[in-house]
XYZ file of C-alpha atoms in Angstrom:
213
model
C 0.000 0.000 0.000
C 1.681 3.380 -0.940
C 0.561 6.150 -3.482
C 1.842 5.889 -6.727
C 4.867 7.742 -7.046
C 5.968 8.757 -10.065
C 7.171 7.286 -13.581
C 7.212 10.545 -14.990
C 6.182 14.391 -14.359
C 2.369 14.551 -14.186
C 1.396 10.544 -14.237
C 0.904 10.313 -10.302
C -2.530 8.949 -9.815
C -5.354 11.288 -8.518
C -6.737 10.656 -5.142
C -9.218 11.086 -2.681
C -8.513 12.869 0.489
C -10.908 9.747 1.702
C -10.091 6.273 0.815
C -12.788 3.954 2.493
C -10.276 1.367 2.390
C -8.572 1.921 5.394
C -11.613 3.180 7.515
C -10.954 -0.341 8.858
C -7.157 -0.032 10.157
C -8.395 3.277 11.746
C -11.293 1.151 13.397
C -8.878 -1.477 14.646
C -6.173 1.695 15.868
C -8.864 3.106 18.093
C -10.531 -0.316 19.301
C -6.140 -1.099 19.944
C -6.173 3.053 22.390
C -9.440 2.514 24.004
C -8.528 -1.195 24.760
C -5.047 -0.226 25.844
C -5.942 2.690 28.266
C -9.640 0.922 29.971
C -7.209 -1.979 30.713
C -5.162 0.682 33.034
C -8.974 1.533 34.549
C -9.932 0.572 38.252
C -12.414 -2.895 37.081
C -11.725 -3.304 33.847
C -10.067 -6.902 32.789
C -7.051 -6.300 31.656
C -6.336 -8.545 28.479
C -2.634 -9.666 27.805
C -2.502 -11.106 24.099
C 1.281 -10.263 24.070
C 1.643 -7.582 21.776
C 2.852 -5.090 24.646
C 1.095 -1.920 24.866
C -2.159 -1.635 22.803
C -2.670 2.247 23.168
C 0.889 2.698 21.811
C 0.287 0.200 19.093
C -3.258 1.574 17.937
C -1.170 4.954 17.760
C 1.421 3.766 15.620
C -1.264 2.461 13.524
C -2.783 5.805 13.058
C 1.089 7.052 12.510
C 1.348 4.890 9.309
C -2.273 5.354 8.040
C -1.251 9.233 8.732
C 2.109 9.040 6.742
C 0.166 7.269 3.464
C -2.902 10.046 3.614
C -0.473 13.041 3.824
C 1.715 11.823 1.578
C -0.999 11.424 -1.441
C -3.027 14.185 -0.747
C 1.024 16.116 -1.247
C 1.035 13.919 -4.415
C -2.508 14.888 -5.696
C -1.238 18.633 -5.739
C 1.903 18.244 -6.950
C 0.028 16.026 -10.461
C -2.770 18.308 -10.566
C -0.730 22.015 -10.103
C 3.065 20.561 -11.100
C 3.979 22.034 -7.327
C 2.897 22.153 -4.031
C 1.563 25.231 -1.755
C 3.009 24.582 1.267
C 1.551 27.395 2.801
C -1.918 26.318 1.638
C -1.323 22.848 2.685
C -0.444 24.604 6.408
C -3.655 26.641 6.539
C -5.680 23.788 6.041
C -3.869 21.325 8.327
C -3.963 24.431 10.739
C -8.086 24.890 10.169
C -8.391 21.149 10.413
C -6.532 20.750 14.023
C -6.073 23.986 15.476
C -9.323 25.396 16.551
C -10.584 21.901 18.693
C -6.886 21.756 19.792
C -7.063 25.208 21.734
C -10.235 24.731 22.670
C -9.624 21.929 24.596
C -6.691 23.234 25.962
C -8.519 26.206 26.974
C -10.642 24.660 28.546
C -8.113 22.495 30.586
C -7.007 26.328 31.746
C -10.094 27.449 32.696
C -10.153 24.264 35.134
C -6.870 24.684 36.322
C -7.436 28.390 37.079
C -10.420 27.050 39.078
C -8.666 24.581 41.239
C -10.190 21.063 39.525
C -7.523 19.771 37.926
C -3.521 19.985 38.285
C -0.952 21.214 35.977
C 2.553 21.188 35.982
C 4.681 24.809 35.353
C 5.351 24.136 31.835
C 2.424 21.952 30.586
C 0.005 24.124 28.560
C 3.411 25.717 27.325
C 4.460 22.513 25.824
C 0.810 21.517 24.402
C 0.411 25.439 22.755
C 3.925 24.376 21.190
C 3.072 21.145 20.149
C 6.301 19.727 21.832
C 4.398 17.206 24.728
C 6.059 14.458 22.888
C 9.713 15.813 24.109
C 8.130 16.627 27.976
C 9.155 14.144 30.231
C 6.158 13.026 33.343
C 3.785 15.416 31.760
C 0.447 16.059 33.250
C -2.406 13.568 32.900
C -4.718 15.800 31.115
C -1.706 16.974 28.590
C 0.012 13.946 28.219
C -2.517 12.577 25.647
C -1.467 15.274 23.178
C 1.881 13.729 22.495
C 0.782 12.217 19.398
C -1.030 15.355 17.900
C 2.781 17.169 18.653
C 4.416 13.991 16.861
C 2.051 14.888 13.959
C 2.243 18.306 14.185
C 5.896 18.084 13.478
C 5.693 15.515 10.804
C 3.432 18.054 8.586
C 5.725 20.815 9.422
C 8.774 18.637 8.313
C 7.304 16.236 5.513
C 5.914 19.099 2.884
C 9.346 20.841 3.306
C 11.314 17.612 2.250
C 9.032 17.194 -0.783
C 8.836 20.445 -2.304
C 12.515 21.008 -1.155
C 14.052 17.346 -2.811
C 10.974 16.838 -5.014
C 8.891 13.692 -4.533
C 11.871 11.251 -5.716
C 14.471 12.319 -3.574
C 11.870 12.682 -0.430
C 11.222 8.636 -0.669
C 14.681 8.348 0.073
C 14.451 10.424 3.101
C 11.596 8.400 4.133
C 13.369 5.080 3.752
C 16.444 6.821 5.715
C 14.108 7.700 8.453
C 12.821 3.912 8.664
C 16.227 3.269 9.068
C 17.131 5.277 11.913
C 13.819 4.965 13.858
C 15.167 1.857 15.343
C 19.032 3.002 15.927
C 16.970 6.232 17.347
C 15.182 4.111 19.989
C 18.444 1.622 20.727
C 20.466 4.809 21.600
C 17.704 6.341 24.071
C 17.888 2.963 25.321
C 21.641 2.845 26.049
C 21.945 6.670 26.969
C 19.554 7.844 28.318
C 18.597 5.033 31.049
C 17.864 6.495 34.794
C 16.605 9.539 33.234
C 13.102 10.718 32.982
C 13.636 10.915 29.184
C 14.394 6.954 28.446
C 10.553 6.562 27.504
C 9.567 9.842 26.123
C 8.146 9.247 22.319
C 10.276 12.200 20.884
C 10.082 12.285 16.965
C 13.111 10.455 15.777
C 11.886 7.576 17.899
C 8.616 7.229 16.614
C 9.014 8.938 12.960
C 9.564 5.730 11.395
C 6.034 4.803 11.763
C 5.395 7.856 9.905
C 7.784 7.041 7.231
C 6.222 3.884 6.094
C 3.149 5.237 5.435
């Protein structure tokens, strides 16, 4: 599964920003969150089928399904226009994420101003900044958000590599950053053990979920 590349300079196959084909993986990537986090919930069973953590796999799920759809909706500009607006592409990720983003998080302010839940100094710095993923211990109503930051950095990053490279190079850089996802995670391992950062999903850890989509 990948969108069609290129054999040439305007023979990259039109798409849909909806494929119905894979509203089944995102079915089974939220069934794998909400199984993973009720099993850490006072009475629920908690189900051991030995694939480690479910939330974290139903996210990396949603990483690859994430990396494909970006990826062809960049390629669907580039064959219908010959380039792509990264600016436009920005303003409608922003439009798309933004708005129920801050809301939430102002919300989470207005009930930290009034007492009923707890945040630490720098949480709703990190979550404005879309940099939870690099916090270490954040807060439990921030903490969720460090997938939206991984995201959040992977459109800021991925457009940039296309329209900088063009869309033959960029593959390259993809299959680079498969590479070193795992060589990322091995040396957080080895360095970075008794510190509150051994476990924190920062991007070059996780990116290579991304990077197969």
């Amino acid at each position: 599964m990948k969108p069609s590349i290129i054999t040439g300079s305007s023979d990259i196959v039109k798409s849909s920003s909806h494929l119905p084909s894979l509203d089944g993986l995102r079915a089974i990537s939220i069934a794998l969150v909400l199984v993973g986090h009720l099993s850490g919930t006072q009475g629920f069973i908690t189900l051991d089928l030995g694939v480690g953590d479910y939330a974290h796999l139903g996210v990396l799920v949603f990483f690859v399904i994430s990396g494909f759809l970006i990826t062809n909706l960049l390629l669907s500009d580039y064959a219908r226009n010959g380039s792509i607006s990264i600016k436009l592409f920005y303003a409608r990720r922003s439009l798309r994420i933004l708005p129920a983003s801050y809301c939430y998080l102002a919300c989470i302010f207005l009930l930290w101003l009034a007492g009923i839940v707890h945040l630490g100094r720098s949480d709703l710095w990190h979550a404005i900044t879309y940099t939870v993923n690099y916090m270490p211990n954040p807060s439990w109503q921030i903490g969720h958000l460090w997938s939206l930051s991984v995201e959040e950095q992977f459109y800021l990053l991925w457009p940039f590599a296309i329209v900088t490279l063009g869309p033959r190079r960029a593959v390259s850089v993809a299959v680079v950053v498969v590479l070193l996802g795992p060589m990322a995670r091995s040396a957080a391992w080895l360095f970075l053990r008794g510190t509150p950062y051994l476990n924190v999903p920062m991007f070059p850890a996780v990116a290579d979920s991304l990077a197969m989509g």
